[in-house]
mmCIF file of C-alpha atoms in Angstrom:
data_model
loop_
_atom_site.group_PDB
_atom_site.id
_atom_site.type_symbol
_atom_site.label_atom_id
_atom_site.label_comp_id
_atom_site.label_asym_id
_atom_site.label_seq_id
_atom_site.Cartn_x
_atom_site.Cartn_y
_atom_site.Cartn_z
ATOM 1 C CA UNK A 1 2.672 1.685 18.929
ATOM 2 C CA UNK A 2 3.453 3.042 14.612
ATOM 3 C CA UNK A 3 3.719 6.416 14.056
ATOM 4 C CA UNK A 4 0.338 5.069 11.283
ATOM 5 C CA UNK A 5 -1.703 6.566 13.061
ATOM 6 C CA UNK A 6 -5.213 4.903 12.986
ATOM 7 C CA UNK A 7 -7.605 5.963 10.327
ATOM 8 C CA UNK A 8 -11.110 3.727 10.610
ATOM 9 C CA UNK A 9 -13.535 5.279 9.620
ATOM 10 C CA UNK A 10 -15.604 7.100 12.193
ATOM 11 C CA UNK A 11 -18.661 5.171 11.025
ATOM 12 C CA UNK A 12 -16.861 1.612 11.663
ATOM 13 C CA UNK A 13 -15.761 2.940 14.676
ATOM 14 C CA UNK A 14 -19.834 3.403 16.343
ATOM 15 C CA UNK A 15 -21.420 1.364 14.920
ATOM 16 C CA UNK A 16 -19.177 -1.508 15.730
ATOM 17 C CA UNK A 17 -19.437 0.508 19.432
ATOM 18 C CA UNK A 18 -22.942 -0.028 19.227
ATOM 19 C CA UNK A 19 -22.600 -3.176 18.695
ATOM 20 C CA UNK A 20 -20.630 -5.283 20.957
ATOM 21 C CA UNK A 21 -22.845 -2.542 23.866
ATOM 22 C CA UNK A 22 -25.886 -4.685 21.971
ATOM 23 C CA UNK A 23 -24.582 -7.536 21.872
ATOM 24 C CA UNK A 24 -22.072 -7.801 24.815
ATOM 25 C CA UNK A 25 -19.571 -9.704 25.333
ATOM 26 C CA UNK A 26 -19.280 -13.537 26.161
ATOM 27 C CA UNK A 27 -22.267 -16.089 27.128
ATOM 28 C CA UNK A 28 -23.458 -15.938 29.733
ATOM 29 C CA UNK A 29 -23.137 -19.227 32.444
ATOM 30 C CA UNK A 30 -26.716 -19.807 31.092
ATOM 31 C CA UNK A 31 -26.298 -20.139 28.445
ATOM 32 C CA UNK A 32 -25.310 -23.313 26.217
ATOM 33 C CA UNK A 33 -21.914 -23.892 25.337
ATOM 34 C CA UNK A 34 -21.538 -24.797 21.296
ATOM 35 C CA UNK A 35 -23.642 -21.009 21.355
ATOM 36 C CA UNK A 36 -21.447 -19.394 23.163
ATOM 37 C CA UNK A 37 -20.958 -16.914 20.584
ATOM 38 C CA UNK A 38 -20.520 -12.262 20.862
ATOM 39 C CA UNK A 39 -24.416 -12.773 19.589
ATOM 40 C CA UNK A 40 -24.919 -14.530 22.699
ATOM 41 C CA UNK A 41 -23.012 -13.689 24.713
ATOM 42 C CA UNK A 42 -21.634 -11.390 27.086
ATOM 43 C CA UNK A 43 -24.597 -11.379 29.165
ATOM 44 C CA UNK A 44 -22.021 -12.334 32.619
ATOM 45 C CA UNK A 45 -19.828 -8.539 30.148
ATOM 46 C CA UNK A 46 -16.604 -11.666 30.766
ATOM 47 C CA UNK A 47 -14.681 -13.134 27.941
ATOM 48 C CA UNK A 48 -13.930 -16.517 27.780
ATOM 49 C CA UNK A 49 -10.500 -15.868 28.345
ATOM 50 C CA UNK A 50 -8.135 -13.096 29.746
ATOM 51 C CA UNK A 51 -5.688 -12.915 26.644
ATOM 52 C CA UNK A 52 -5.192 -14.162 23.090
ATOM 53 C CA UNK A 53 -2.207 -14.888 21.336
ATOM 54 C CA UNK A 54 -2.368 -13.600 17.055
ATOM 55 C CA UNK A 55 0.306 -13.732 15.165
ATOM 56 C CA UNK A 56 0.686 -10.903 13.041
ATOM 57 C CA UNK A 57 2.920 -10.809 9.351
ATOM 58 C CA UNK A 58 4.452 -8.828 6.625
ATOM 59 C CA UNK A 59 3.001 -11.092 4.466
ATOM 60 C CA UNK A 60 -1.012 -10.405 5.727
ATOM 61 C CA UNK A 61 -1.481 -6.742 5.336
ATOM 62 C CA UNK A 62 -4.389 -7.070 7.592
ATOM 63 C CA UNK A 63 -2.450 -8.620 9.920
ATOM 64 C CA UNK A 64 -0.966 -5.286 10.174
ATOM 65 C CA UNK A 65 -3.602 -3.219 10.218
ATOM 66 C CA UNK A 66 -5.419 -4.898 12.506
ATOM 67 C CA UNK A 67 -2.243 -4.268 14.908
ATOM 68 C CA UNK A 68 -1.821 -0.677 14.331
ATOM 69 C CA UNK A 69 -5.073 0.173 14.455
ATOM 70 C CA UNK A 70 -5.861 -1.767 18.132
ATOM 71 C CA UNK A 71 -9.210 -3.400 16.237
ATOM 72 C CA UNK A 72 -9.128 -6.080 18.803
ATOM 73 C CA UNK A 73 -8.308 -3.891 21.593
ATOM 74 C CA UNK A 74 -11.203 -2.323 20.882
ATOM 75 C CA UNK A 75 -13.713 -4.759 20.200
ATOM 76 C CA UNK A 76 -12.400 -6.566 23.785
ATOM 77 C CA UNK A 77 -12.200 -4.049 25.599
ATOM 78 C CA UNK A 78 -9.706 -3.443 29.280
ATOM 79 C CA UNK A 79 -10.474 -7.794 30.306
ATOM 80 C CA UNK A 80 -8.604 -9.524 27.246
ATOM 81 C CA UNK A 81 -4.705 -8.997 27.321
ATOM 82 C CA UNK A 82 -3.719 -8.987 23.342
ATOM 83 C CA UNK A 83 -0.386 -10.749 22.812
ATOM 84 C CA UNK A 84 0.756 -9.944 19.383
ATOM 85 C CA UNK A 85 3.760 -12.668 17.418
ATOM 86 C CA UNK A 86 5.535 -11.954 14.562
ATOM 87 C CA UNK A 87 5.560 -14.696 11.985
ATOM 88 C CA UNK A 88 7.872 -15.143 9.215
ATOM 89 C CA UNK A 89 6.777 -17.058 6.923
ATOM 90 C CA UNK A 90 3.924 -20.271 6.905
ATOM 91 C CA UNK A 91 6.180 -22.351 8.696
ATOM 92 C CA UNK A 92 6.850 -20.356 11.574
ATOM 93 C CA UNK A 93 2.882 -19.728 11.628
ATOM 94 C CA UNK A 94 2.316 -23.144 12.084
ATOM 95 C CA UNK A 95 5.153 -24.424 15.109
ATOM 96 C CA UNK A 96 3.601 -21.896 17.016
ATOM 97 C CA UNK A 97 0.400 -23.112 16.760
ATOM 98 C CA UNK A 98 1.458 -26.634 17.443
ATOM 99 C CA UNK A 99 3.472 -25.759 20.096
ATOM 100 C CA UNK A 100 -0.027 -23.431 21.056
ATOM 101 C CA UNK A 101 2.396 -19.871 21.353
ATOM 102 C CA UNK A 102 -0.197 -18.414 19.497
ATOM 103 C CA UNK A 103 -4.092 -18.781 19.102
ATOM 104 C CA UNK A 104 -4.785 -17.423 15.476
ATOM 105 C CA UNK A 105 -1.870 -17.573 12.782
ATOM 106 C CA UNK A 106 -1.378 -15.976 9.189
ATOM 107 C CA UNK A 107 -0.562 -19.146 6.655
ATOM 108 C CA UNK A 108 -0.402 -19.821 2.567
ATOM 109 C CA UNK A 109 -3.468 -22.084 1.891
ATOM 110 C CA UNK A 110 -1.341 -24.670 0.833
ATOM 111 C CA UNK A 111 0.525 -24.584 4.132
ATOM 112 C CA UNK A 112 -2.427 -25.086 6.334
ATOM 113 C CA UNK A 113 -4.091 -28.360 4.990
ATOM 114 C CA UNK A 114 0.373 -29.806 5.372
ATOM 115 C CA UNK A 115 0.057 -29.190 9.592
ATOM 116 C CA UNK A 116 -3.735 -30.631 8.735
ATOM 117 C CA UNK A 117 -2.678 -33.189 6.943
ATOM 118 C CA UNK A 118 0.614 -34.013 9.787
ATOM 119 C CA UNK A 119 -1.617 -33.261 12.372
ATOM 120 C CA UNK A 120 -1.900 -30.132 13.510
ATOM 121 C CA UNK A 121 -5.106 -29.494 14.901
ATOM 122 C CA UNK A 122 -5.747 -25.860 12.600
ATOM 123 C CA UNK A 123 -8.416 -24.539 10.656
ATOM 124 C CA UNK A 124 -9.394 -21.939 8.778
ATOM 125 C CA UNK A 125 -11.881 -18.972 10.238
ATOM 126 C CA UNK A 126 -10.719 -16.182 7.202
ATOM 127 C CA UNK A 127 -9.334 -16.102 4.273
ATOM 128 C CA UNK A 128 -7.519 -12.897 4.470
ATOM 129 C CA UNK A 129 -6.353 -12.425 0.901
ATOM 130 C CA UNK A 130 -5.917 -14.148 -2.560
ATOM 131 C CA UNK A 131 -2.488 -12.867 -3.847
ATOM 132 C CA UNK A 132 0.444 -13.302 -6.600
ATOM 133 C CA UNK A 133 3.240 -13.933 -3.211
ATOM 134 C CA UNK A 134 5.504 -16.934 -4.381
ATOM 135 C CA UNK A 135 7.664 -17.064 -8.360
ATOM 136 C CA UNK A 136 10.745 -18.366 -9.377
ATOM 137 C CA UNK A 137 13.890 -15.498 -9.304
ATOM 138 C CA UNK A 138 17.373 -15.317 -10.080
ATOM 139 C CA UNK A 139 19.890 -13.058 -9.510
ATOM 140 C CA UNK A 140 19.612 -10.717 -12.437
ATOM 141 C CA UNK A 141 23.601 -11.545 -14.423
ATOM 142 C CA UNK A 142 21.964 -15.337 -14.345
ATOM 143 C CA UNK A 143 21.635 -16.911 -17.248
ATOM 144 C CA UNK A 144 18.841 -19.518 -16.689
ATOM 145 C CA UNK A 145 15.364 -18.244 -17.930
ATOM 146 C CA UNK A 146 13.254 -20.665 -17.750
ATOM 147 C CA UNK A 147 12.406 -24.189 -14.488
ATOM 148 C CA UNK A 148 14.029 -26.358 -17.433
ATOM 149 C CA UNK A 149 16.927 -24.550 -16.111
ATOM 150 C CA UNK A 150 17.198 -24.807 -13.053
ATOM 151 C CA UNK A 151 17.903 -28.840 -13.662
ATOM 152 C CA UNK A 152 20.449 -29.561 -10.972
ATOM 153 C CA UNK A 153 20.711 -26.313 -9.460
ATOM 154 C CA UNK A 154 21.187 -25.243 -5.856
ATOM 155 C CA UNK A 155 17.596 -23.625 -5.402
ATOM 156 C CA UNK A 156 16.847 -21.595 -1.520
ATOM 157 C CA UNK A 157 13.088 -21.918 -0.358
ATOM 158 C CA UNK A 158 11.563 -22.404 2.761
ATOM 159 C CA UNK A 159 9.968 -25.354 3.272
ATOM 160 C CA UNK A 160 6.670 -25.599 4.308
ATOM 161 C CA UNK A 161 5.468 -22.412 2.628
ATOM 162 C CA UNK A 162 3.112 -21.304 0.047
ATOM 163 C CA UNK A 163 7.040 -20.931 -2.314
ATOM 164 C CA UNK A 164 8.041 -24.324 -2.121
ATOM 165 C CA UNK A 165 5.113 -25.446 -2.949
ATOM 166 C CA UNK A 166 4.843 -22.986 -5.552
ATOM 167 C CA UNK A 167 8.823 -24.551 -6.313
ATOM 168 C CA UNK A 168 7.693 -28.261 -7.014
ATOM 169 C CA UNK A 169 4.362 -27.560 -8.475
ATOM 170 C CA UNK A 170 6.662 -25.497 -11.157
ATOM 171 C CA UNK A 171 9.109 -28.579 -11.157
ATOM 172 C CA UNK A 172 6.323 -30.681 -11.983
ATOM 173 C CA UNK A 173 4.577 -28.895 -14.867
ATOM 174 C CA UNK A 174 9.096 -28.536 -16.176
ATOM 175 C CA UNK A 175 8.760 -32.150 -16.397
ATOM 176 C CA UNK A 176 10.967 -32.130 -13.346
ATOM 177 C CA UNK A 177 11.073 -33.439 -9.851
ATOM 178 C CA UNK A 178 13.061 -32.217 -6.418
ATOM 179 C CA UNK A 179 15.317 -34.681 -6.578
ATOM 180 C CA UNK A 180 16.411 -32.730 -9.933
ATOM 181 C CA UNK A 181 17.747 -29.892 -7.670
ATOM 182 C CA UNK A 182 19.028 -29.595 -4.575
ATOM 183 C CA UNK A 183 16.707 -27.425 -2.338
ATOM 184 C CA UNK A 184 18.525 -25.525 0.690
ATOM 185 C CA UNK A 185 14.929 -24.983 4.063
ATOM 186 C CA UNK A 186 15.500 -21.311 4.617
ATOM 187 C CA UNK A 187 13.610 -18.500 5.686
ATOM 188 C CA UNK A 188 12.427 -16.623 3.608
ATOM 189 C CA UNK A 189 14.729 -13.376 4.177
ATOM 190 C CA UNK A 190 17.808 -15.646 4.585
ATOM 191 C CA UNK A 191 16.907 -17.103 1.036
ATOM 192 C CA UNK A 192 16.745 -13.885 -0.704
ATOM 193 C CA UNK A 193 20.409 -13.293 1.199
ATOM 194 C CA UNK A 194 21.929 -16.754 -0.007
ATOM 195 C CA UNK A 195 21.290 -15.857 -3.817
ATOM 196 C CA UNK A 196 22.033 -12.662 -3.122
ATOM 197 C CA UNK A 197 25.452 -13.686 -2.040
ATOM 198 C CA UNK A 198 25.720 -16.491 -4.700
ATOM 199 C CA UNK A 199 25.876 -19.569 -2.785
ATOM 200 C CA UNK A 200 22.550 -20.676 -4.563
ATOM 201 C CA UNK A 201 21.538 -20.650 -8.177
ATOM 202 C CA UNK A 202 17.621 -19.786 -7.743
ATOM 203 C CA UNK A 203 15.148 -18.772 -4.630
ATOM 204 C CA UNK A 204 11.167 -19.085 -4.574
ATOM 205 C CA UNK A 205 10.720 -16.189 -3.474
ATOM 206 C CA UNK A 206 7.866 -14.574 -1.174
ATOM 207 C CA UNK A 207 6.314 -10.896 -0.705
ATOM 208 C CA UNK A 208 7.097 -8.308 0.524
ATOM 209 C CA UNK A 209 10.786 -9.587 0.779
ATOM 210 C CA UNK A 210 10.811 -11.064 -3.988
ATOM 211 C CA UNK A 211 8.915 -7.506 -4.667
ATOM 212 C CA UNK A 212 12.261 -5.605 -2.576
ATOM 213 C CA UNK A 213 14.658 -8.214 -4.391
ATOM 214 C CA UNK A 214 12.987 -6.753 -7.694
ATOM 215 C CA UNK A 215 13.591 -2.799 -6.854
ATOM 216 C CA UNK A 216 16.813 -2.697 -4.645
ATOM 217 C CA UNK A 217 18.945 -6.756 -5.625
ATOM 218 C CA UNK A 218 18.124 -6.225 -9.483
ATOM 219 C CA UNK A 219 16.818 -10.162 -9.632
ATOM 220 C CA UNK A 220 14.562 -10.786 -11.367
ATOM 221 C CA UNK A 221 11.003 -13.158 -11.680
ATOM 222 C CA UNK A 222 12.289 -16.109 -14.549
ATOM 223 C CA UNK A 223 8.122 -17.758 -13.678
ATOM 224 C CA UNK A 224 5.014 -16.442 -12.053
ATOM 225 C CA UNK A 225 1.567 -19.047 -11.481
ATOM 226 C CA UNK A 226 -0.863 -17.604 -9.743
ATOM 227 C CA UNK A 227 -2.624 -21.215 -9.768
ATOM 228 C CA UNK A 228 0.185 -21.950 -7.928
ATOM 229 C CA UNK A 229 -0.127 -19.805 -4.883
ATOM 230 C CA UNK A 230 -2.708 -20.425 -3.239
ATOM 231 C CA UNK A 231 -5.362 -18.273 -0.342
ATOM 232 C CA UNK A 232 -3.777 -16.041 2.926
ATOM 233 C CA UNK A 233 -5.391 -18.126 5.729
ATOM 234 C CA UNK A 234 -6.534 -16.877 8.683
ATOM 235 C CA UNK A 235 -6.037 -20.147 11.163
ATOM 236 C CA UNK A 236 -7.103 -21.289 15.349
ATOM 237 C CA UNK A 237 -6.507 -23.858 16.509
ATOM 238 C CA UNK A 238 -9.458 -26.412 17.553
ATOM 239 C CA UNK A 239 -9.299 -25.928 21.161
ATOM 240 C CA UNK A 240 -9.588 -23.096 20.621
ATOM 241 C CA UNK A 241 -12.102 -22.962 18.149
ATOM 242 C CA UNK A 242 -13.782 -24.820 21.055
ATOM 243 C CA UNK A 243 -13.472 -23.066 23.767
ATOM 244 C CA UNK A 244 -13.536 -19.478 22.628
ATOM 245 C CA UNK A 245 -16.318 -19.457 19.517
ATOM 246 C CA UNK A 246 -15.984 -15.310 21.389
ATOM 247 C CA UNK A 247 -12.382 -14.420 20.919
ATOM 248 C CA UNK A 248 -12.378 -16.114 17.630
ATOM 249 C CA UNK A 249 -15.340 -14.441 16.279
ATOM 250 C CA UNK A 250 -13.798 -10.994 17.552
ATOM 251 C CA UNK A 251 -10.890 -11.603 15.595
ATOM 252 C CA UNK A 252 -13.160 -12.539 12.053
ATOM 253 C CA UNK A 253 -14.888 -9.157 13.648
ATOM 254 C CA UNK A 254 -11.781 -6.982 13.769
ATOM 255 C CA UNK A 255 -9.941 -9.227 10.073
ATOM 256 C CA UNK A 256 -13.565 -7.503 8.292
ATOM 257 C CA UNK A 257 -12.920 -4.326 9.834
ATOM 258 C CA UNK A 258 -9.133 -4.246 8.119
ATOM 259 C CA UNK A 259 -10.403 -5.094 4.882
ATOM 260 C CA UNK A 260 -12.474 -2.520 4.543
ATOM 261 C CA UNK A 261 -10.449 1.044 5.704
ATOM 262 C CA UNK A 262 -7.521 -0.794 3.597
ATOM 263 C CA UNK A 263 -9.945 -1.753 0.140
ATOM 264 C CA UNK A 264 -10.766 2.401 1.186
ATOM 265 C CA UNK A 265 -6.778 3.679 1.851
ATOM 266 C CA UNK A 266 -4.558 0.911 -0.226
ATOM 267 C CA UNK A 267 -1.966 4.215 0.102
ATOM 268 C CA UNK A 268 -2.051 4.385 4.015
ATOM 269 C CA UNK A 269 -2.800 0.202 3.893
ATOM 270 C CA UNK A 270 1.059 0.516 2.020
ATOM 271 C CA UNK A 271 2.972 2.846 3.770
ATOM 272 C CA UNK A 272 2.101 0.383 6.847
ATOM 273 C CA UNK A 273 3.639 -2.553 5.215
ATOM 274 C CA UNK A 274 6.606 -0.026 3.559
ATOM 275 C CA UNK A 275 6.825 0.918 7.810
ATOM 276 C CA UNK A 276 6.463 -2.168 9.270
ATOM 277 C CA UNK A 277 8.754 -4.784 6.715
ATOM 278 C CA UNK A 278 11.444 -2.030 6.278
ATOM 279 C CA UNK A 279 11.129 -1.931 2.313
ATOM 280 C CA UNK A 280 10.404 1.095 0.109
ATOM 281 C CA UNK A 281 7.850 2.476 -0.452
ATOM 282 C CA UNK A 282 7.330 1.996 -4.203
ATOM 283 C CA UNK A 283 7.609 -1.218 -3.402
ATOM 284 C CA UNK A 284 4.771 -2.045 -0.462
ATOM 285 C CA UNK A 285 2.813 -0.071 -3.172
ATOM 286 C CA UNK A 286 3.331 -2.231 -5.587
ATOM 287 C CA UNK A 287 2.851 -5.469 -3.275
ATOM 288 C CA UNK A 288 -0.610 -3.925 -2.140
ATOM 289 C CA UNK A 289 -1.612 -3.088 -5.426
ATOM 290 C CA UNK A 290 -0.721 -5.435 -8.126
ATOM 291 C CA UNK A 291 0.172 -9.116 -5.346
ATOM 292 C CA UNK A 292 -2.089 -8.430 -2.990
ATOM 293 C CA UNK A 293 -6.004 -9.105 -3.397
ATOM 294 C CA UNK A 294 -7.557 -8.200 -0.402
ATOM 295 C CA UNK A 295 -10.519 -8.057 -2.382
ATOM 296 C CA UNK A 296 -12.344 -11.610 -1.591
ATOM 297 C CA UNK A 297 -14.281 -13.009 0.535
ATOM 298 C CA UNK A 298 -12.812 -13.898 4.087
ATOM 299 C CA UNK A 299 -15.703 -16.882 3.991
ATOM 300 C CA UNK A 300 -13.930 -20.491 3.462
ATOM 301 C CA UNK A 301 -14.682 -22.009 0.826
ATOM 302 C CA UNK A 302 -15.910 -24.537 -1.605
ATOM 303 C CA UNK A 303 -13.329 -22.075 -3.499
ATOM 304 C CA UNK A 304 -10.228 -22.574 -1.362
ATOM 305 C CA UNK A 305 -11.012 -26.494 -1.529
ATOM 306 C CA UNK A 306 -10.765 -26.261 -5.532
ATOM 307 C CA UNK A 307 -7.091 -25.049 -5.230
ATOM 308 C CA UNK A 308 -5.773 -27.162 -2.820
ATOM 309 C CA UNK A 309 -6.970 -29.498 -4.676
ATOM 310 C CA UNK A 310 -4.992 -28.858 -7.158
ATOM 311 C CA UNK A 311 -1.734 -28.992 -4.867
ATOM 312 C CA UNK A 312 -2.887 -31.607 -2.737
ATOM 313 C CA UNK A 313 -1.363 -34.585 -5.955
ATOM 314 C CA UNK A 314 1.738 -32.690 -5.049
ATOM 315 C CA UNK A 315 2.003 -32.469 -1.179
ATOM 316 C CA UNK A 316 1.353 -36.217 -1.695
ATOM 317 C CA UNK A 317 4.272 -37.408 -4.622
ATOM 318 C CA UNK A 318 6.947 -35.101 -1.467
ATOM 319 C CA UNK A 319 6.309 -37.656 0.456
ATOM 320 C CA UNK A 320 6.283 -35.339 3.586
ATOM 321 C CA UNK A 321 2.619 -36.416 4.590
ATOM 322 C CA UNK A 322 2.169 -38.474 7.575
ATOM 323 C CA UNK A 323 0.028 -40.863 5.771
ATOM 324 C CA UNK A 324 0.013 -39.871 2.380
ATOM 325 C CA UNK A 325 -2.807 -39.550 0.766
ATOM 326 C CA UNK A 326 -5.369 -40.245 3.017
ATOM 327 C CA UNK A 327 -4.336 -37.755 5.145
ATOM 328 C CA UNK A 328 -4.755 -35.262 3.024
ATOM 329 C CA UNK A 329 -8.495 -36.257 2.369
ATOM 330 C CA UNK A 330 -8.885 -36.479 5.602
ATOM 331 C CA UNK A 331 -7.585 -32.379 6.487
ATOM 332 C CA UNK A 332 -9.192 -31.417 2.708
ATOM 333 C CA UNK A 333 -12.535 -32.554 4.468
ATOM 334 C CA UNK A 334 -12.317 -30.766 7.975
ATOM 335 C CA UNK A 335 -9.699 -27.815 7.587
ATOM 336 C CA UNK A 336 -13.549 -25.645 6.776
ATOM 337 C CA UNK A 337 -14.928 -23.659 9.759
ATOM 338 C CA UNK A 338 -16.345 -20.734 8.443
ATOM 339 C CA UNK A 339 -18.859 -20.027 10.828
ATOM 340 C CA UNK A 340 -17.496 -16.550 11.862
ATOM 341 C CA UNK A 341 -16.435 -15.534 9.086
ATOM 342 C CA UNK A 342 -20.386 -15.539 7.342
ATOM 343 C CA UNK A 343 -20.637 -13.839 10.726
ATOM 344 C CA UNK A 344 -18.825 -11.374 10.372
ATOM 345 C CA UNK A 345 -20.013 -11.054 6.307
ATOM 346 C CA UNK A 346 -23.225 -11.919 7.186
ATOM 347 C CA UNK A 347 -23.564 -15.538 5.765
ATOM 348 C CA UNK A 348 -22.118 -13.999 1.500
#
């Protein structure tokens, strides 16, 4: 258990407990299958599964709050064991979702679209942030000052994640393509190490690792563009959504409690991030207060699709999407599931 204590506002905790008493936990045997949400639930006093596997990630601050404060455990009680698995990046979260190792996972929106277009049966059930978490980074003594200068260089990036798709968009805007550079497919932390060690010329970085690199190594962000960053998506497998909607609702409810707490307690949220990520508290504060933007509606919808539609041509052009444009279009049409977030937020 983290040394950060559980600081949920008592009124929230009491309200949550009263809601559980009033609504129960999952639909009884006589309820229709598609109505097995928390509202009608628990006529039988049981949840639809005795385990829930979910990720946490340093790029998803709300996941850290949910885990640290035991919000899911409080909602689910002793009848459901919550299994926490750390995701090192969107690509790893997508691998865990595809393999069935987790039921719910955190990714960038672009990574979720990429995964669904390539056949992974996931949908976004909540939005955890609208971050500026990716940028192009070079070392403190680098002569590279613009994206145009990247032609012919070696760049570290984690394929299947927002920083990689950020890189593709930045190159395109500068009149370059991925063929004009050498991309080294390294996990985010390894990308920073490669940059600091001199084995690559640049790195398409991800916070909080990127923010730490600025402070600790003097690395420079040569290109930022918030419009090239996609939202933070909380995704679930279609099997989980169909067969365990009560648990899906519990997850989203916990996330919305965590969002309210994090917005009211930014300093403590930053301290938690610093502890879990092993970074300086000042760096964590920058990430939380300047780059995370947790104050966004949790309901996925048109705003997220609009961003993904801008990214879609880049994904198609990359040649990494099986089925090309048709697969992307199908994914755009089917990736949103706003049911649980609308319920958790009162239909906003």
